[in-house]
Tab-separated table of C-alpha atoms (C1' of nucleotides) in Angstrom:
chain	number	residue	atom	x	y	z
E	148	MET	CA	190.849	12.734	183.918
E	149	SER	CA	187.592	11.402	184.960
E	150	GLU	CA	186.618	7.533	185.306
E	151	ARG	CA	184.132	8.417	182.367
E	152	ASP	CA	186.617	9.558	180.109
E	153	THR	CA	188.875	6.491	181.053
E	154	ALA	CA	186.032	4.274	180.073
E	155	THR	CA	185.720	6.069	176.810
E	156	GLU	CA	188.941	5.578	175.860
E	157	THR	CA	188.699	1.653	176.632
E	158	ILE	CA	186.069	0.910	174.010
E	159	ASP	CA	187.936	-0.475	171.008
E	160	LEU	CA	188.502	1.582	167.790
E	161	GLU	CA	185.781	-0.322	165.740
E	162	THR	CA	183.036	0.403	168.272
E	163	ARG	CA	183.925	3.991	168.038
E	164	LEU	CA	183.795	4.071	164.390
E	165	THR	CA	180.532	2.581	164.271
E	166	GLN	CA	179.173	5.195	166.823
E	167	ASP	CA	180.760	8.085	164.933
E	168	HIS	CA	179.394	6.706	161.689
E	169	HIS	CA	175.818	6.475	163.317
E	170	GLN	CA	176.023	10.025	164.688
E	171	SER	CA	176.955	11.503	161.539
E	172	LEU	CA	174.327	9.762	159.760
E	173	LYS	CA	171.952	11.044	162.271
E	174	LEU	CA	173.294	14.563	161.730
E	175	TRP	CA	172.949	14.224	157.955
E	176	LEU	CA	169.597	13.029	157.939
E	177	ARG	CA	168.477	15.910	160.233
E	178	MET	CA	170.453	18.562	158.151
E	179	LEU	CA	168.825	17.016	154.974
E	180	SER	CA	165.216	17.265	156.304
E	181	THR	CA	165.467	20.444	157.700
E	182	THR	CA	166.962	22.080	154.796
E	183	VAL	CA	164.298	20.414	152.627
E	184	MET	CA	161.474	21.757	154.739
E	185	ILE	CA	162.922	25.518	154.916
E	186	GLU	CA	163.522	25.309	151.025
E	187	ASN	CA	160.037	24.080	150.406
E	188	GLU	CA	158.597	26.723	152.685
E	189	ILE	CA	160.559	29.575	150.824
E	190	ARG	CA	159.988	28.156	147.295
E	191	ASN	CA	156.257	27.967	147.966
E	192	ARG	CA	156.362	31.704	149.508
E	193	LEU	CA	158.349	32.895	146.686
E	194	ARG	CA	155.909	31.584	144.255
E	195	ALA	CA	152.801	32.897	145.893
E	196	GLU	CA	154.025	36.252	146.754
E	197	PHE	CA	156.343	37.230	144.296
E	198	ASP	CA	155.616	34.519	141.136
E	199	THR	CA	159.006	33.872	141.250
E	200	THR	CA	161.430	30.713	141.856
E	201	LEU	CA	164.629	29.978	144.024
E	202	PRO	CA	167.144	30.019	141.154
E	203	ARG	CA	165.701	33.168	139.647
E	204	PHE	CA	165.939	34.905	143.142
E	205	ASP	CA	169.404	33.533	143.696
E	206	LEU	CA	170.734	35.153	140.400
E	207	MET	CA	169.367	38.263	141.234
E	208	ALA	CA	170.978	38.042	144.937
E	209	GLN	CA	174.276	37.353	143.262
E	210	LEU	CA	174.051	40.459	140.985
E	211	GLU	CA	172.972	42.529	143.822
E	212	ARG	CA	176.254	41.695	145.437
E	213	HIS	CA	178.059	42.458	142.473
E	214	PRO	CA	176.910	45.859	141.234
E	215	ASP	CA	179.526	45.624	138.217
E	216	GLY	CA	177.888	42.551	136.921
E	217	LEU	CA	179.071	39.065	136.750
E	218	ARG	CA	179.697	37.100	133.723
E	219	MET	CA	177.960	34.029	132.776
E	220	GLY	CA	180.666	31.698	133.820
E	221	GLU	CA	180.900	33.306	137.138
E	222	LEU	CA	177.269	33.013	137.896
E	223	SER	CA	177.512	29.392	136.948
E	224	LYS	CA	180.183	28.676	139.507
E	225	ARG	CA	178.601	30.703	142.126
E	226	MET	CA	175.271	28.969	141.691
E	227	MET	CA	176.688	25.540	141.352
E	228	VAL	CA	175.035	24.901	137.983
E	229	THR	CA	176.278	24.427	134.462
E	230	GLY	CA	176.240	27.300	132.206
E	231	GLY	CA	173.023	26.317	129.812
E	232	ASN	CA	170.808	26.830	133.099
E	233	ILE	CA	172.482	30.345	133.447
E	234	THR	CA	171.612	31.085	130.130
E	235	GLY	CA	167.897	30.195	130.588
E	236	ILE	CA	167.410	31.945	133.810
E	237	THR	CA	168.888	35.172	132.538
E	238	ASP	CA	166.810	34.982	129.426
E	239	GLN	CA	163.673	34.954	131.524
E	240	LEU	CA	165.072	37.574	133.650
E	241	GLU	CA	166.247	39.826	130.916
E	242	GLN	CA	162.691	39.472	129.070
E	243	GLU	CA	161.061	41.001	132.306
E	244	GLY	CA	163.331	43.843	132.404
E	245	LEU	CA	165.002	42.811	135.581
E	246	VAL	CA	168.572	42.150	134.355
E	247	MET	CA	170.616	43.209	131.385
E	248	ARG	CA	173.496	41.667	129.301
E	249	VAL	CA	176.286	44.137	128.778
E	250	SER	CA	178.884	43.375	126.222
E	251	ASP	CA	182.245	43.147	127.561
E	252	LYS	CA	184.682	45.420	125.711
E	253	GLN	CA	187.905	43.600	126.410
E	254	ASP	CA	186.301	40.141	125.150
E	255	ARG	CA	183.688	40.336	122.802
E	256	ARG	CA	182.618	36.774	123.385
E	257	ALA	CA	181.481	37.686	127.086
E	258	TYR	CA	178.815	39.597	128.707
E	259	SER	CA	178.566	40.988	132.102
E	260	VAL	CA	174.815	40.455	133.595
E	261	LYS	CA	173.779	43.377	135.813
E	262	LEU	CA	170.298	44.186	137.405
E	263	THR	CA	168.444	47.068	135.650
E	264	ALA	CA	167.016	49.833	137.933
E	265	ALA	CA	163.803	47.956	137.882
E	266	GLY	CA	165.673	44.583	138.774
E	267	ARG	CA	167.268	46.444	141.852
E	268	LYS	CA	163.926	47.653	143.056
E	269	THR	CA	162.111	44.483	142.647
E	270	PHE	CA	164.714	42.549	144.166
E	271	LYS	CA	165.142	45.015	147.441
E	272	THR	CA	161.223	44.362	148.009
E	273	MET	CA	161.929	40.281	147.670
E	274	ALA	CA	164.994	40.549	149.536
E	275	SER	CA	163.735	42.259	152.600
E	276	VAL	CA	160.702	40.203	152.774
E	277	HIS	CA	162.659	36.878	152.014
E	278	GLU	CA	165.081	37.851	154.819
E	279	ALA	CA	162.121	38.195	157.299
E	280	TRP	CA	161.082	34.764	156.286
E	281	VAL	CA	164.395	33.068	156.898
E	282	ALA	CA	164.697	35.069	160.136
E	283	GLU	CA	161.118	33.651	161.278
E	284	LEU	CA	162.130	29.982	160.175
E	285	LEU	CA	165.311	29.838	162.128
E	286	ALA	CA	163.774	31.841	165.123
E	287	GLY	CA	164.312	28.498	167.084
E	288	LEU	CA	167.986	29.372	167.555
E	289	ASP	CA	169.286	32.183	169.688
E	290	PRO	CA	172.084	34.461	168.193
E	291	GLU	CA	174.823	32.750	170.032
E	292	GLN	CA	173.594	29.171	168.581
E	293	LYS	CA	173.332	30.566	165.185
E	294	ASN	CA	177.142	31.700	165.080
E	295	GLN	CA	178.197	28.601	166.434
E	296	MET	CA	176.170	26.819	163.566
E	297	ILE	CA	177.755	29.156	161.133
E	298	SER	CA	181.133	28.303	162.175
E	299	MET	CA	180.566	24.409	162.321
E	300	LEU	CA	179.148	24.687	158.867
E	301	SER	CA	182.212	26.498	157.672
E	302	SER	CA	184.537	23.877	158.749
E	303	VAL	CA	182.182	21.151	156.951
E	304	LYS	CA	182.341	23.117	153.766
E	305	SER	CA	186.033	23.795	153.819
E	306	ASP	CA	186.389	20.052	154.317
E	307	LEU	CA	184.336	19.282	151.083
E	308	SER	CA	186.424	21.697	148.733
E	309	ALA	CA	189.361	20.000	150.097
E	310	GLY	CA	187.803	16.361	149.475
E	311	SER	CA	187.249	17.477	145.622
E	312	LYS	CA	190.903	18.105	145.002
E	313	HIS	CA	191.485	14.643	146.196
E	314	ASN	CA	189.086	13.206	143.653
E	315	GLU	CA	191.352	14.352	140.872
E	316	ASN	CA	193.839	11.404	141.816
E	317	GLU	CA	191.168	8.725	140.654
V	48	MET	CA	175.820	42.495	184.328
V	49	SER	CA	178.916	43.666	182.476
V	50	GLU	CA	179.434	46.907	180.361
V	51	ARG	CA	179.271	44.785	177.132
V	52	ASP	CA	175.755	43.668	177.976
V	53	THR	CA	174.684	47.134	178.889
V	54	ALA	CA	175.791	48.284	175.593
V	55	THR	CA	174.188	45.491	173.792
V	56	GLU	CA	170.814	46.280	175.276
V	57	THR	CA	171.154	49.747	174.378
V	58	ILE	CA	170.923	49.777	170.865
V	59	ASP	CA	167.532	49.974	169.399
V	60	LEU	CA	165.020	47.311	168.458
V	61	GLU	CA	164.960	47.949	164.895
V	62	THR	CA	168.935	47.478	164.811
V	63	ARG	CA	168.804	44.420	166.747
V	64	LEU	CA	166.177	42.926	164.265
V	65	THR	CA	168.558	43.939	161.250
V	66	GLN	CA	171.155	42.242	162.828
V	67	ASP	CA	169.426	39.264	163.613
V	68	HIS	CA	167.873	39.059	160.163
V	69	HIS	CA	171.343	39.303	158.524
V	70	GLN	CA	172.831	36.500	160.860
V	71	SER	CA	169.927	34.430	160.127
V	72	LEU	CA	170.110	34.823	156.176
V	73	LYS	CA	173.928	34.159	156.434
V	74	LEU	CA	173.128	30.857	158.373
V	75	TRP	CA	170.718	29.951	155.877
V	76	LEU	CA	172.830	30.277	152.967
V	77	ARG	CA	175.457	28.215	154.624
V	78	MET	CA	173.066	25.598	155.612
V	79	LEU	CA	171.706	25.545	152.015
V	80	SER	CA	174.958	25.487	150.164
V	81	THR	CA	176.522	23.125	152.614
V	82	THR	CA	173.480	20.686	152.270
V	83	VAL	CA	173.252	20.900	148.327
V	84	MET	CA	177.198	20.184	148.023
V	85	ILE	CA	176.892	16.907	150.294
V	86	GLU	CA	173.894	16.021	148.447
V	87	ASN	CA	175.151	16.221	145.321
V	88	GLU	CA	178.238	13.977	146.359
V	89	ILE	CA	176.108	11.419	147.675
V	90	ARG	CA	173.803	11.511	144.603
V	91	ASN	CA	176.836	10.923	142.232
V	92	ARG	CA	178.405	8.218	144.410
V	93	LEU	CA	175.098	6.159	144.788
V	94	ARG	CA	174.677	6.677	140.991
V	95	ALA	CA	178.319	5.541	140.256
V	96	GLU	CA	178.518	2.654	142.929
V	97	PHE	CA	175.369	1.371	142.990
V	98	ASP	CA	173.322	2.571	139.942
V	99	THR	CA	170.736	4.045	142.120
V	100	THR	CA	169.118	7.460	142.910
V	101	LEU	CA	168.428	9.333	146.713
V	102	PRO	CA	164.750	8.750	146.749
V	103	ARG	CA	165.152	5.149	145.803
V	104	PHE	CA	167.815	4.626	148.606
V	105	ASP	CA	165.626	6.849	150.961
V	106	LEU	CA	162.286	4.679	150.328
V	107	MET	CA	164.650	1.367	151.242
V	108	ALA	CA	165.995	3.085	154.099
V	109	GLN	CA	162.454	3.830	155.484
V	110	LEU	CA	161.388	0.317	154.938
V	111	GLU	CA	164.633	-1.102	156.574
V	112	ARG	CA	163.584	0.810	159.875
V	113	HIS	CA	160.051	-0.735	159.365
V	114	PRO	CA	160.351	-4.546	158.857
V	115	ASP	CA	156.606	-4.827	159.011
V	116	GLY	CA	156.155	-2.514	156.004
V	117	LEU	CA	154.816	0.977	155.492
V	118	ARG	CA	151.664	1.838	153.563
V	119	MET	CA	151.849	4.190	150.531
V	120	GLY	CA	150.629	6.733	152.557
V	121	GLU	CA	153.152	6.545	155.316
V	122	LEU	CA	155.918	6.455	152.883
V	123	SER	CA	154.635	9.645	151.302
V	124	LYS	CA	154.639	11.481	154.498
V	125	ARG	CA	158.063	10.295	155.560
V	126	MET	CA	159.667	11.106	152.463
V	127	MET	CA	157.772	14.530	152.239
V	128	VAL	CA	156.754	13.896	148.544
V	129	THR	CA	153.110	13.359	146.996
V	130	GLY	CA	151.686	9.774	146.550
V	131	GLY	CA	152.398	9.544	142.732
V	132	ASN	CA	155.808	9.528	143.376
V	133	ILE	CA	155.736	6.810	145.768
V	134	THR	CA	154.040	4.738	143.327
V	135	GLY	CA	156.512	5.403	140.766
V	136	ILE	CA	159.555	4.543	142.955
V	137	THR	CA	157.916	1.360	144.356
V	138	ASP	CA	157.299	0.162	140.832
V	139	GLN	CA	160.542	0.376	140.217
V	140	LEU	CA	161.951	-1.235	143.019
V	141	GLU	CA	159.361	-3.861	142.986
V	142	GLN	CA	160.339	-4.701	139.122
V	143	GLU	CA	163.905	-5.256	140.494
V	144	GLY	CA	162.718	-7.727	143.335
V	145	LEU	CA	163.939	-5.426	146.051
V	146	VAL	CA	160.543	-4.596	147.683
V	147	MET	CA	157.022	-6.015	147.482
V	148	ARG	CA	153.734	-4.870	148.001
V	149	VAL	CA	151.909	-6.863	150.375
V	150	SER	CA	147.998	-6.357	150.458
V	151	ASP	CA	146.315	-5.330	153.790
V	152	LYS	CA	143.957	-7.838	155.327
V	153	GLN	CA	142.029	-5.221	156.982
V	154	ASP	CA	141.720	-2.615	154.248
V	155	ARG	CA	141.735	-4.055	150.677
V	156	ARG	CA	142.425	-0.595	149.142
V	157	ALA	CA	145.672	-0.581	150.975
V	158	TYR	CA	149.218	-2.050	150.660
V	159	SER	CA	152.215	-2.590	152.820
V	160	VAL	CA	155.307	-2.209	151.102
V	161	LYS	CA	158.229	-4.358	152.409
V	162	LEU	CA	161.881	-5.100	151.594
V	163	THR	CA	162.391	-8.573	150.095
V	164	ALA	CA	165.324	-10.704	151.395
V	165	ALA	CA	167.146	-9.429	148.355
V	166	GLY	CA	166.182	-5.885	148.775
V	167	ARG	CA	167.390	-6.193	152.607
V	168	LYS	CA	170.576	-7.860	151.595
V	169	THR	CA	171.077	-4.840	148.703
V	170	PHE	CA	170.325	-2.169	151.095
V	171	LYS	CA	172.569	-3.415	153.540
V	172	THR	CA	175.487	-3.282	151.556
V	173	MET	CA	174.630	0.261	150.146
V	174	ALA	CA	173.942	1.456	153.832
V	175	SER	CA	177.088	0.682	155.202
V	176	VAL	CA	179.207	2.382	152.527
V	177	HIS	CA	176.609	5.046	152.404
V	178	GLU	CA	177.091	5.638	156.188
V	179	ALA	CA	180.927	5.976	155.668
V	180	TRP	CA	180.409	8.457	152.888
V	181	VAL	CA	178.655	10.484	155.294
V	182	ALA	CA	181.118	10.374	158.123
V	183	GLU	CA	183.881	11.062	155.902
V	184	LEU	CA	182.106	14.187	154.266
V	185	LEU	CA	181.311	15.320	158.042
V	186	ALA	CA	184.606	14.833	159.429
V	187	GLY	CA	185.434	18.412	159.860
V	188	LEU	CA	183.232	18.445	163.000
V	189	ASP	CA	184.271	16.265	166.234
V	190	PRO	CA	181.720	14.300	167.944
V	191	GLU	CA	180.753	17.007	170.306
V	192	GLN	CA	180.062	19.296	167.759
V	193	LYS	CA	177.978	17.053	165.931
V	194	ASN	CA	175.972	16.459	168.954
V	195	GLN	CA	175.428	20.415	169.410
V	196	MET	CA	174.337	20.542	165.585
V	197	ILE	CA	171.855	17.555	166.091
V	198	SER	CA	169.989	19.366	169.068
V	199	MET	CA	169.995	22.757	167.150
V	200	LEU	CA	168.706	21.446	164.092
V	201	SER	CA	166.048	19.704	166.396
V	202	SER	CA	164.820	22.892	167.547
V	203	VAL	CA	164.602	24.467	164.049
V	204	LYS	CA	162.616	21.571	163.048
V	205	SER	CA	159.966	21.553	165.711
V	206	ASP	CA	159.666	25.225	165.264
V	207	LEU	CA	158.666	24.475	161.503
V	208	SER	CA	156.233	21.846	162.250
V	209	ALA	CA	154.590	24.305	164.878
V	210	GLY	CA	154.512	27.079	162.214
V	211	SER	CA	152.688	24.761	159.631
V	212	LYS	CA	149.727	24.648	161.971
V	213	HIS	CA	149.555	28.448	162.175
V	214	ASN	CA	149.166	28.403	158.424
V	215	GLU	CA	145.571	26.736	158.730
V	216	ASN	CA	144.529	30.138	159.609
V	217	GLU	CA	145.116	31.687	156.512
K	247	DT	C1'	131.254	10.796	151.314
K	248	DA	C1'	135.940	10.111	152.470
K	249	DT	C1'	140.099	7.473	152.004
K	250	DT	C1'	143.881	4.620	149.556
K	251	DG	C1'	146.447	4.268	146.059
K	252	DT	C1'	147.013	4.791	140.682
K	253	DT	C1'	147.453	7.320	136.260
K	254	DA	C1'	148.452	10.958	133.265
K	255	DT	C1'	150.580	15.096	132.784
K	256	DA	C1'	153.270	19.087	133.131
K	257	DC	C1'	156.746	21.874	135.159
K	258	DT	C1'	161.217	23.133	137.301
K	259	DC	C1'	165.546	22.326	137.706
K	260	DT	C1'	169.516	20.110	136.020
K	261	DA	C1'	173.284	17.915	133.215
K	262	DT	C1'	175.607	16.877	128.748
K	263	DA	C1'	177.133	17.725	124.482
K	264	DA	C1'	177.315	19.815	120.033
K	265	DC	C1'	177.512	24.192	118.267
K	266	DT	C1'	178.877	29.639	117.201
K	267	DA	C1'	181.822	33.442	117.868
K	268	DT	C1'	185.368	34.990	119.502
K	269	DA	C1'	190.399	34.600	121.547
M	2	DT	C1'	193.267	25.189	119.872
M	3	DA	C1'	191.072	26.850	123.802
M	4	DT	C1'	187.376	29.535	125.868
M	5	DA	C1'	182.469	32.191	126.414
M	6	DG	C1'	178.239	31.590	125.921
M	7	DT	C1'	174.211	29.295	123.485
M	8	DT	C1'	171.159	25.816	121.935
M	9	DA	C1'	168.900	21.430	122.049
M	10	DT	C1'	167.863	17.647	124.424
M	11	DA	C1'	167.059	14.395	127.954
M	12	DG	C1'	166.259	12.796	132.444
M	13	DA	C1'	165.424	13.398	137.451
M	14	DG	C1'	162.232	14.882	140.821
M	15	DT	C1'	158.273	16.800	141.869
M	16	DA	C1'	153.097	18.458	142.162
M	17	DT	C1'	148.367	18.266	140.489
M	18	DA	C1'	144.060	16.572	139.493
M	19	DA	C1'	141.117	12.937	137.447
M	20	DC	C1'	140.243	8.275	138.641
M	21	DA	C1'	139.040	3.432	140.287
M	22	DA	C1'	138.378	0.570	144.487
M	23	DT	C1'	137.231	0.169	148.650
M	24	DA	C1'	135.752	2.155	153.484
DNA sequence: TATTGTTATACTCTATAACTATA
DNA sequence: TATAGTTATAGAGTATAACAATA
């Protein structure tokens, strides 16, 4: 153990807590501002290039990953928004012929939402351009750094999900 | 150079680009969902504990860092929103006695917005609780990882600012 | 003329709660 | 009764553009 480590362990708990708090705050502010900047950029480009919005794009992306369709409730969970919003976005996309509601044969209250052929085609175009934008905006990191960030963000996320269970006790 | 490196260099450019695109997309989706989850949590807690909102908290945080006050235009830049919004938030906070508009002696069109004594006191309470929340939500990372993320996010951000200059050519 | 801040307005995204129709 | 989805509504949070006062 080096002298420096010994010195580090000498500082009292309160000081270490304060330092950790400051560091966490700094990280959070940087996460937030970076994400907002990228999000705004992508939002503007989606509007300008494809006349669409982030939630609409997101819903189609969910469906593309699930060719058998997703029920409204599943979309709601995955997109982290309440049901009414899913109805609204689905209505728009259905009107434009990009998605369709297919009634569930087992449960007549439920639908599966699927991409139409036109929706798949439209989404494919948008997705490849979108992916290139994201790669461009994250070009400041090399592949190794990206892997590191992906895994670090995972531990933050899993912590958050664990935390929400904790709230049930309140 | 190891065999593995040689193999890596053997794959063609297109494949490597595709891999990078996928990885970037994965990272971006994780950044976005993690940030949204934390943001929602903080938003809810600010509402529940202090009956305030994120933009209001953010404006006060900006002022706390600048005791001499900030002009409306500076707040607008720092908070990445347009001027009209700053007017609205400032109006609310001024009405509650938390901030004040001080007219600029050099330029009679302009104000400096400052925290009042009450605003400083209120903010101090909120900020320390807020900081503890953030530390709690980011507890999944150790200090070394936090430092890494902070520096990686810096390179992303500086890249983004450079990119916006590029847009002037369009 | 250009700039600082304000006003008025509208749009996107969201949550909530009451509702319908099934289960 | 409970659940799947819809409807209606309200409220953040935002941008845009026309405006007044001043530079």
